[in-house]
Coordinates of C-alpha atoms and ligand atoms in Angstrom, one line a residue:
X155 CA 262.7 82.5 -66.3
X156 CA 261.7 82.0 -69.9
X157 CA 262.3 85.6 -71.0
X158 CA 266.3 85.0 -70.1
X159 CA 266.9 83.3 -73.2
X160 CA 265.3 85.3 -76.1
X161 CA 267.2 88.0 -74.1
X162 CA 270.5 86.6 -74.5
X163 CA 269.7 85.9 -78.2
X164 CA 269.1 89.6 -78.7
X165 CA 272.4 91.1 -77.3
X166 CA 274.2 88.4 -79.7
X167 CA 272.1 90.0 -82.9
X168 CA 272.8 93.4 -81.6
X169 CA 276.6 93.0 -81.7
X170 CA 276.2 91.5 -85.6
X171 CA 274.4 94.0 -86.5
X172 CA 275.9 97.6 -84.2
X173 CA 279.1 96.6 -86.0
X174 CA 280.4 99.8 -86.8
X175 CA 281.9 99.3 -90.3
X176 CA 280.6 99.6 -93.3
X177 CA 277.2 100.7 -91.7
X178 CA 277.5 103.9 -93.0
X179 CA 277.1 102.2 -96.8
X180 CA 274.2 100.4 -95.7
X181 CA 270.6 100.7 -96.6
X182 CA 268.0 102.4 -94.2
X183 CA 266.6 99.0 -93.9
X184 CA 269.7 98.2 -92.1
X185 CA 269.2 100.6 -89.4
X186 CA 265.7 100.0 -88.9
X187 CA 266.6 96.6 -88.7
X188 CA 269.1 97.9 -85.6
X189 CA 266.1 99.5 -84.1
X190 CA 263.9 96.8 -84.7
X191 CA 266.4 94.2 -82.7
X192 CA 266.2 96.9 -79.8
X193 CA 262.5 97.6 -79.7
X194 CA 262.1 93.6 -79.6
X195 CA 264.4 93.3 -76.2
X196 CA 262.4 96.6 -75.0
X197 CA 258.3 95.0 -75.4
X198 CA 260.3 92.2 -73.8
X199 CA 261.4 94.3 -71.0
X200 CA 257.7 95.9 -71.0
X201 CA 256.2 92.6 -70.2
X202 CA 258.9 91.5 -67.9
X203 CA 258.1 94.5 -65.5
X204 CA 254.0 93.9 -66.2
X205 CA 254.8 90.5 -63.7
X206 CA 255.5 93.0 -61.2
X207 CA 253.1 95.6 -61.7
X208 CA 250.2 94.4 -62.8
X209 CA 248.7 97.9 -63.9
X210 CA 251.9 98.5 -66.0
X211 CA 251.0 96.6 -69.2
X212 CA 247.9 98.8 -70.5
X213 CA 247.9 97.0 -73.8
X214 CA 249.6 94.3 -75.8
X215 CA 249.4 92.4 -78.8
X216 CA 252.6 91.6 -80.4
X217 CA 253.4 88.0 -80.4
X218 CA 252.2 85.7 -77.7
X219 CA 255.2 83.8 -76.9
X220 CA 256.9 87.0 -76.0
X221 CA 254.3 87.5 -72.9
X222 CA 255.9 85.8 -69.8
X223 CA 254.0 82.2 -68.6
X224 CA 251.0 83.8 -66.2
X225 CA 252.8 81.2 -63.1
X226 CA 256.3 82.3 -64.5
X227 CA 258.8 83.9 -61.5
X228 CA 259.5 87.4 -62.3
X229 CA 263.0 88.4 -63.1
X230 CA 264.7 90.5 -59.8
X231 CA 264.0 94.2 -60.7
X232 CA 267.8 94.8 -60.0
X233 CA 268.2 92.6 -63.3
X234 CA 265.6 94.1 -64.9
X235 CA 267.1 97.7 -64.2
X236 CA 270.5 96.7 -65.7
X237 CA 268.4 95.3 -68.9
X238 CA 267.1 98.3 -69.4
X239 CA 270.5 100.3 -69.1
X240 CA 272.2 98.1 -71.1
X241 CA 269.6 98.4 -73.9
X242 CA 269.3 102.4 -73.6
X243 CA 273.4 102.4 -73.9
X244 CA 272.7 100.2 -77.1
X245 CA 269.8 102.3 -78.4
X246 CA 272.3 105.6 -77.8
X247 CA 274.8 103.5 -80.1
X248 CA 271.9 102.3 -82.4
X249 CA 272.3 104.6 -86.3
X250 CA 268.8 106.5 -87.1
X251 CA 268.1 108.9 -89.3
X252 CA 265.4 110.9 -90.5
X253 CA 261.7 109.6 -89.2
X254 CA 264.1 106.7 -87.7
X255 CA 265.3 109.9 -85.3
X256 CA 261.9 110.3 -83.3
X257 CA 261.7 106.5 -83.0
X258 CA 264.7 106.2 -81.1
X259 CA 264.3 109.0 -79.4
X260 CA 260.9 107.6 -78.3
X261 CA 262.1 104.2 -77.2
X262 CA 265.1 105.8 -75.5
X263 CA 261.9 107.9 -73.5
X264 CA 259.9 105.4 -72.7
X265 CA 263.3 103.1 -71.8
X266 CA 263.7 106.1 -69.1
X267 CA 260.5 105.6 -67.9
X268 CA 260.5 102.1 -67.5
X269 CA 263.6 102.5 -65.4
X270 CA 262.0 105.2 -63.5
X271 CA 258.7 102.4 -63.1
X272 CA 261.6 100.3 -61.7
X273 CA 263.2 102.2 -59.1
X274 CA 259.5 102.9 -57.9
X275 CA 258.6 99.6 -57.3
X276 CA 262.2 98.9 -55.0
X277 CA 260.9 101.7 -53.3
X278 CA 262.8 104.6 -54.5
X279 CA 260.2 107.5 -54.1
X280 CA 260.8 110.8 -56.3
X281 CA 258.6 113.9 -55.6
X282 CA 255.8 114.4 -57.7
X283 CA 257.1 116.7 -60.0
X284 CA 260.7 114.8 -60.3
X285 CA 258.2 111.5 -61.0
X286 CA 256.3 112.7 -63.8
X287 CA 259.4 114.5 -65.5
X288 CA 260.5 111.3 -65.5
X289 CA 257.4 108.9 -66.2
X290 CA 255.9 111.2 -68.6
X291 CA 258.3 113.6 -69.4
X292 CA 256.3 116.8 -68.4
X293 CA 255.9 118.8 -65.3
X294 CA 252.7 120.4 -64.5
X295 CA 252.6 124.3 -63.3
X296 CA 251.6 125.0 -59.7
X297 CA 248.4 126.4 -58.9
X298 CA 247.7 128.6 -55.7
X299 CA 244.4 128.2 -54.1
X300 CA 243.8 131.9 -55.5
X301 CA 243.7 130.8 -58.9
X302 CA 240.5 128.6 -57.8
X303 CA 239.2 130.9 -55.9
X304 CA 238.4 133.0 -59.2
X305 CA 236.7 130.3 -60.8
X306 CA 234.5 129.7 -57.9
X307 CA 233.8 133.1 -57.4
X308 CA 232.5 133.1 -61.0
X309 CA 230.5 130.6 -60.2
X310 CA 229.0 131.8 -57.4
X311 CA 227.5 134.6 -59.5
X312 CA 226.3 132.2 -62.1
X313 CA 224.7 129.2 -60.0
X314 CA 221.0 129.8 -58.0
X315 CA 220.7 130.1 -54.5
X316 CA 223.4 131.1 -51.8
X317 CA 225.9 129.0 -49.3
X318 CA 229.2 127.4 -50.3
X319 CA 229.7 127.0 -54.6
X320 CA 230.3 123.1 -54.4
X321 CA 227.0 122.4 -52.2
X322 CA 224.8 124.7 -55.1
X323 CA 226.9 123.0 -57.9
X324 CA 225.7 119.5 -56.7
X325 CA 222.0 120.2 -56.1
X326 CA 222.3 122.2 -59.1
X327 CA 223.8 119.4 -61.3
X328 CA 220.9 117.1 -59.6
X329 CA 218.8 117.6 -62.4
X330 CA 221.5 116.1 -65.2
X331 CA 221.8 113.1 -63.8
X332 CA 221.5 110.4 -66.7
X333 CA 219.2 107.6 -65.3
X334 CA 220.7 104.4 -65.2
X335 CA 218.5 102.9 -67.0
X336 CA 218.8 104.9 -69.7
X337 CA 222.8 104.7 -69.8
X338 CA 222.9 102.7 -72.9
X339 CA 220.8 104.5 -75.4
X340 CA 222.6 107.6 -74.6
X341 CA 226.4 106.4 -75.1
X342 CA 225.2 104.7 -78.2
X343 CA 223.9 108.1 -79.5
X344 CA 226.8 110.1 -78.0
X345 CA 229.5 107.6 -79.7
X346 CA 227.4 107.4 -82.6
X347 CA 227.9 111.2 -82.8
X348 CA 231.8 110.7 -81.9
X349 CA 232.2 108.1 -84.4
X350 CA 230.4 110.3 -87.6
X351 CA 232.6 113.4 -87.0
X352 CA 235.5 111.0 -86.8
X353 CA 235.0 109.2 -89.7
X354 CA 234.8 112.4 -91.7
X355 CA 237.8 113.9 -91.5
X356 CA 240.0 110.1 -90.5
X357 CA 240.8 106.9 -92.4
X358 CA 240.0 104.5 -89.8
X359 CA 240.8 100.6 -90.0
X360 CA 238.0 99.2 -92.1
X361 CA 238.1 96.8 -88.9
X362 CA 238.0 98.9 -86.2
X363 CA 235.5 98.1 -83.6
X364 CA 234.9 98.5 -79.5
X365 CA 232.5 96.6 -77.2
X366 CA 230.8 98.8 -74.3
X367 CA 230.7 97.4 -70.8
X368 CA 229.4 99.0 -67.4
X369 CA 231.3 97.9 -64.5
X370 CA 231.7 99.0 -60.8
X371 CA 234.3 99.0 -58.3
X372 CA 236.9 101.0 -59.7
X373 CA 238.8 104.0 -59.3
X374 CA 238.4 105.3 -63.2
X375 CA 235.0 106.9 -64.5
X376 CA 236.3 104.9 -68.0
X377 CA 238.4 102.8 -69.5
X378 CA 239.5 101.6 -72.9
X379 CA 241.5 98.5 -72.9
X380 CA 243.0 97.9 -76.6
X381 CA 243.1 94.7 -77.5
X382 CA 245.2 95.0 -81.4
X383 CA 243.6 94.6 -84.5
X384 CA 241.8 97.6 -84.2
X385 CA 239.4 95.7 -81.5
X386 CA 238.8 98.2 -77.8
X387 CA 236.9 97.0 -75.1
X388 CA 235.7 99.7 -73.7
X389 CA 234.5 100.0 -69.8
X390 CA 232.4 102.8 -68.2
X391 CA 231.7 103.0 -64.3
X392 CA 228.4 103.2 -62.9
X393 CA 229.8 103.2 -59.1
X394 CA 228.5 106.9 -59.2
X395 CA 226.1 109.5 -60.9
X396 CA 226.9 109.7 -64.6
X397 CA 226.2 113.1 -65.7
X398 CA 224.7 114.1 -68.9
X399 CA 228.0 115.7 -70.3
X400 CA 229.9 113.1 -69.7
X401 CA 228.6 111.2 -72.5
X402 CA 230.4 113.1 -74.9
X403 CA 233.4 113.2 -72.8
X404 CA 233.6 109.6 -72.4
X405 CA 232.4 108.6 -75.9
X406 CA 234.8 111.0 -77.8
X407 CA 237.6 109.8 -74.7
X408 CA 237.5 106.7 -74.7
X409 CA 236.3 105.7 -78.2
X410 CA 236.2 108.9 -81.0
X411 CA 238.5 110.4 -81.8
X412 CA 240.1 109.7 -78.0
X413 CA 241.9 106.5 -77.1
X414 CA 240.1 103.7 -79.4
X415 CA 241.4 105.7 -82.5
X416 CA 244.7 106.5 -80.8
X417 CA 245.7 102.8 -80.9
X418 CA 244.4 101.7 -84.3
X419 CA 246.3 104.1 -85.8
X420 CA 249.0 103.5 -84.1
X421 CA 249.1 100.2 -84.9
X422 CA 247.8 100.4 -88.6
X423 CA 250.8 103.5 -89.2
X424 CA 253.6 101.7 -87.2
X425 CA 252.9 98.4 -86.3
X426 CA 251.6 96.9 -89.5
X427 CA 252.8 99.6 -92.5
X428 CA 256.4 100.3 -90.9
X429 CA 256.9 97.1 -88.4
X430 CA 257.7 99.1 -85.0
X431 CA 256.8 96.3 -83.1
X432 CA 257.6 98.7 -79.8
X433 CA 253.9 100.0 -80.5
X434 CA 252.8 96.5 -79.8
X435 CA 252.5 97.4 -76.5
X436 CA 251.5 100.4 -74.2
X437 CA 252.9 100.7 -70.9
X438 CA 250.7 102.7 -68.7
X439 CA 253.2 104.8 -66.9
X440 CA 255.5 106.1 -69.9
X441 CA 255.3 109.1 -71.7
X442 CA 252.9 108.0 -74.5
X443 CA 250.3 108.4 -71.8
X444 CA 250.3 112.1 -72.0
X445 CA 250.1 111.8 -75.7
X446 CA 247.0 109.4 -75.3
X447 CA 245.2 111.0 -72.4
X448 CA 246.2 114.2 -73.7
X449 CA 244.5 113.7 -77.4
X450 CA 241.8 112.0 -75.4
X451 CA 240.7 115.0 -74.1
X452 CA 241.5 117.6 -76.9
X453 CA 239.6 115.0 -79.3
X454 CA 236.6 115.9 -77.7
X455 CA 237.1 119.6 -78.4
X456 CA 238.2 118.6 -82.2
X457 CA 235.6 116.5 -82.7
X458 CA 232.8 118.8 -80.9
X459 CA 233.6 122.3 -81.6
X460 CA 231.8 124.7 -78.7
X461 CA 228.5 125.3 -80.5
X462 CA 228.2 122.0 -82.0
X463 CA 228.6 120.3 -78.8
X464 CA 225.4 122.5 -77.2
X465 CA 223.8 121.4 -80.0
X466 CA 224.3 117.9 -80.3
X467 CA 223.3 117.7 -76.9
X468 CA 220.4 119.4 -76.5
X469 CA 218.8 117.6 -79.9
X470 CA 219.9 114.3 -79.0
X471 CA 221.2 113.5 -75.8
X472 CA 218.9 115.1 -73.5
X473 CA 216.1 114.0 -74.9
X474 CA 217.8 110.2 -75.3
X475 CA 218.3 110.7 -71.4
X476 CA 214.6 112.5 -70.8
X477 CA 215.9 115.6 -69.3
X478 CA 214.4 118.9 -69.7
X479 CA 216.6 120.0 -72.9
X480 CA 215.5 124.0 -72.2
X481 CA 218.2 123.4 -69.3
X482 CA 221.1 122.4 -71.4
X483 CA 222.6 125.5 -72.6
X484 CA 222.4 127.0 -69.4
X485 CA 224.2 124.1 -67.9
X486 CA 226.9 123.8 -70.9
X487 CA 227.7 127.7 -69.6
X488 CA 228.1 126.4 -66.0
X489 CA 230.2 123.3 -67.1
X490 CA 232.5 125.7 -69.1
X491 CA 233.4 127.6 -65.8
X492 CA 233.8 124.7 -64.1
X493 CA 236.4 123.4 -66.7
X494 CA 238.4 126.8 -65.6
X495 CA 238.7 124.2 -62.1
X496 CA 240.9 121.2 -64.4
X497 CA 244.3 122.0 -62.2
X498 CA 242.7 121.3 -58.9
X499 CA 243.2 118.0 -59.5
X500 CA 247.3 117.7 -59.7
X501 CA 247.2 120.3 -56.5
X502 CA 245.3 117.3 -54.8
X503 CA 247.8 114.7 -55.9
X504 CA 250.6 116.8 -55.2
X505 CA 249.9 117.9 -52.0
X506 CA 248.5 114.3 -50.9
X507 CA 251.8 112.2 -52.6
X508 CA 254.3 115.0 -51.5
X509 CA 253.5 117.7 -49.5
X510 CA 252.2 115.7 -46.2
X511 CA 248.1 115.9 -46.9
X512 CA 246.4 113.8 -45.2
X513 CA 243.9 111.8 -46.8
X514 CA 240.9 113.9 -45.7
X515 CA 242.8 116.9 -46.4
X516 CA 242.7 115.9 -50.0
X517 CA 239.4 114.8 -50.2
X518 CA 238.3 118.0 -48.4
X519 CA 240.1 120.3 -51.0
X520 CA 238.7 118.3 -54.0
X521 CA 235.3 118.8 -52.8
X522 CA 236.0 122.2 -52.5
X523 CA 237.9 123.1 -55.6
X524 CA 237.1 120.0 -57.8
X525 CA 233.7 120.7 -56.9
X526 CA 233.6 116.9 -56.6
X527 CA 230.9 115.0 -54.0
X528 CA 232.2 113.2 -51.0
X529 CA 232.0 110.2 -52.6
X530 CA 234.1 111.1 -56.0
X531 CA 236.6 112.6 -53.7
X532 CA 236.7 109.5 -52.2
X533 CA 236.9 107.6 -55.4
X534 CA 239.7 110.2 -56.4
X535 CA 242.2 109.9 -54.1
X536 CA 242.1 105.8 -54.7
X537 CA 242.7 106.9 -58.7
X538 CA 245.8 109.4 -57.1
X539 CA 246.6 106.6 -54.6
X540 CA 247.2 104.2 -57.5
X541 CA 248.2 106.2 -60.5
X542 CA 250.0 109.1 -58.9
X543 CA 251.4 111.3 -60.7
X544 CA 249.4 109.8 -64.3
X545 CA 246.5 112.3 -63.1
X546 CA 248.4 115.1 -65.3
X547 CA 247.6 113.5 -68.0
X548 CA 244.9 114.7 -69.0
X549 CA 245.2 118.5 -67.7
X550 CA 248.2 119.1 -69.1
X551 CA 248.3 116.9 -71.7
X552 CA 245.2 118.3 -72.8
X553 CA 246.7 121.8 -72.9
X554 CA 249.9 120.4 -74.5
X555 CA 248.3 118.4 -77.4
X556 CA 246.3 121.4 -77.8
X557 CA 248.8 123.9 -78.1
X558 CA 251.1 121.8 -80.3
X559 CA 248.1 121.3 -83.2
X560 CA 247.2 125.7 -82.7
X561 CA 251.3 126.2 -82.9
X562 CA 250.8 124.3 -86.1
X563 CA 247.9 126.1 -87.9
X564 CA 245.0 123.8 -86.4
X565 CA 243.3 126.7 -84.3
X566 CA 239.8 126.2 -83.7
X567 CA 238.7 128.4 -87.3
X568 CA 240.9 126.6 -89.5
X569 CA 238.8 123.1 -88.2
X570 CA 240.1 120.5 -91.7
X571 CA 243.9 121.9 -90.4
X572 CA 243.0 120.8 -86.6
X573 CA 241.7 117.7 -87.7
X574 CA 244.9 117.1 -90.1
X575 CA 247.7 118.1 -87.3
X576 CA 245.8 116.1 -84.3
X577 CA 245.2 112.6 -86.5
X578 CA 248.8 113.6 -87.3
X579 CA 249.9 113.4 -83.9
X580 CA 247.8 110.3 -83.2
X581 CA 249.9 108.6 -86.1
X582 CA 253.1 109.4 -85.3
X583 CA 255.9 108.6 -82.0
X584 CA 255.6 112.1 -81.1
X585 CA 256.7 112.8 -77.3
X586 CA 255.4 115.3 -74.8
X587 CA 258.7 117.2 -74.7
X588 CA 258.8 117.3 -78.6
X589 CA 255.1 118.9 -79.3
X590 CA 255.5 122.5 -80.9
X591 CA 254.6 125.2 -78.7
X592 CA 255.1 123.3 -75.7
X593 CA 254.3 125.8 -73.2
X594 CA 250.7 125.0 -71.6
X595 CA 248.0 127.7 -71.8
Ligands
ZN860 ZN1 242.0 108.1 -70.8

């Protein structure tokens, strides 16, 4: 196991360096120099998991001979597991102050987490609310069907014709299908749009770059895949209707101000001003996926304000995609009641992981309260299948990001003081259960 050695090198270094005295005399160097011994054994640990889980390692791009050989035998999750208690019991021991504070506090997080990842993967199963406490540290309020059953009742009075809301909803949303062949010119004007707004109010990487691809056969709608110095390859799936919102969605998601941003900053802030080499990598299920999903989605909002968004759209997406544009403020009204539907989601991947659904029980209530076509609801319960407990995320992280930058003065009329709290929450280690306000809308 090539990963045992380095290992062993770091638990020598920690005991020169945990040495309790004197340390109070020593320079904050010192003690990020503690921390930066730790974080080291923890991207380790990161990776060492990624060969047992291969969805685990969302991102990395610290130094190569760190990653594990590809034909290299994993390490037994049992020592894996007592790796990472060790190194939490070490991080608990480890001196920080100041900023150094929410550093170890995020590495002792996502250190949780990863032992969390662990015990799933030998088979220990938690319930859903107990598994995303502990992967992302948040839990997601409970919805009763009757909270749904408002929204679609709202609905019903809005959308033509008569029969069941999710059968109108999809031969009314017929019409905003974006035609495939016409996929590309309308991302490239929807990220074009993303990227301006960005770049007005954020100091991006003068690097920073993505690459667009359109794949099939998965269970996402998109995906950014980070690849360090400021480089994203970004993947969107044509497996189904694209509609002509999602463009924006998916463009300001994925690329600006959403995930593609998320990660160069991180990694211009941390990983190249301050050398948090932790940042070096991203695993998927930790707590720093509510922060990225949850920005994702509430950078759409920042970036797109509600009128601007009609706007934009009607001037220059619909006609990019050759829809009728005299449709598209009636349809942003319809879309806006549908968003009051976001929760149905979790219900589905509660009820499904936890509370004895069967498959076509969960497909049936996301076509009914996602609104979602057989086929999505299909594709969804692979995503919940797979990713569990990730899928609040984006609900309530959306709802948490966004009441952490309102709790600090970025409401939607103050927009420079929402742009200022939100890139500063992109920049910084900042952990769902430390975000001001933290009680979702
Ligand atoms: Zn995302």
């Amino acid at each position: 196991m090539p990963v045992a050695r380095p290992i062993q090198a770091g638990l020598v270094l920690a005991f020169l360096v945990t040495t309790p005295a004197g340390m109070s005399e020593r320079s904050g160097e010192m003690r990020g120099g503690d921390l930066n011994a730790i974080a080291e054994e923890y991207v380790k640990l990161v990776l060492a998991v990624g060969q047992h889980d291969p969805d685990y390692v969302d991102a990395y791009y610290g130094p190569p001979e760190w990653r594990p050989a590809k034909d290299a035998v994993p390490p037994p999750l049992g020592m894996l597991r007592e790796r990472s208690a060790a190194l939490s019991k070490r991080l608990a021991s480890a001196p920080a102050q100041e900023e150094m504070l929410l550093r170890r506090e995020h590495l002792a997080k996502q250190l949780g987490a990863l032992d969390a990842r662990l015990r799933f993967l030998g088979g220990e199963r938690l319930t859903f609310d107990e598994e995303s406490r502990a992967l992302y540290d948040a839990v997601a309020p409970v919805h009763p069907a009757s909270h749904f059953d408002e929204a679609l009742a709202a609905l019903d009075r809005r959308l033509p014709g008569t029969g069941p809301v999710p059968a109108r909803y999809e031969r009314y949303r017929a019409q905003f299908v974006i035609p495939k062949d016409r996929l590309d010119r309308v991302f490239a004007a929807a990220i074009e749009g993303c990227r301006a707004r960005t770049r007005a109010h954020v100091t991006l990487p003068a690097d920073e770059r993505f690459t667009l691809e359109y794949v099939t056969g998965k269970p996402w709608s998109g995906y950014n895949w980070y690849q360090g110095g400021s480089v994203s390859v970004i993947q969107i799936n044509t497996d189904l209707p694209i509609y002509i919102d999602r463009a924006i969605d998916l463009a300001c998601h994925e690329g600006y101000p959403g995930h593609h941003v998320y990660n160069a900053l991180l990694e211009e802030h941390l990983v190249r001003r301050r050398g948090w080499v932790e940042f070096t990598v991203y695993p998927l299920f930790s707590p720093q996926s509510l922060i990225a999903e949850g920005t994702a989605n509430f950078g759409v909002d920042v970036a797109f304000p509600r009128s601007e968004r009609a706007a934009f759209e009607r001037e220059h997406l619909f006609p990019s995609a050759g829809l009728d544009a005299s449709n598209a403020a009636a349809y942003h009204e319809v879309q806006m009641l549908v968003d009051r539907l976001k929760y149905a989601d979790n219900e589905a991947a509660r009820g499904f992981l936890d509370g004895g659904w069967s498959r076509d029980e969960a497909i049936a209530w996301l076509q009914k309260y996602a609104l979602m076509r057989r086929d999505r609801a299909e594709q969804r319960v692979r995503f919940i299948e797979r990713y569990r407990s990730y899928v609040i995320n984006y609900n309530l992280g959306e709802d948490l990001v966004r009441a952490h930058v309102e709790a600090r003065g970025g409401t939607a009329d103050h927009p420079e003081k929402r742009w200022e709290e939100f890139v500063a929450l992109l920049s910084s280690p900042r952990l769902p259960s430390g975000l001001s306000g933290a009680s979702p809308r």
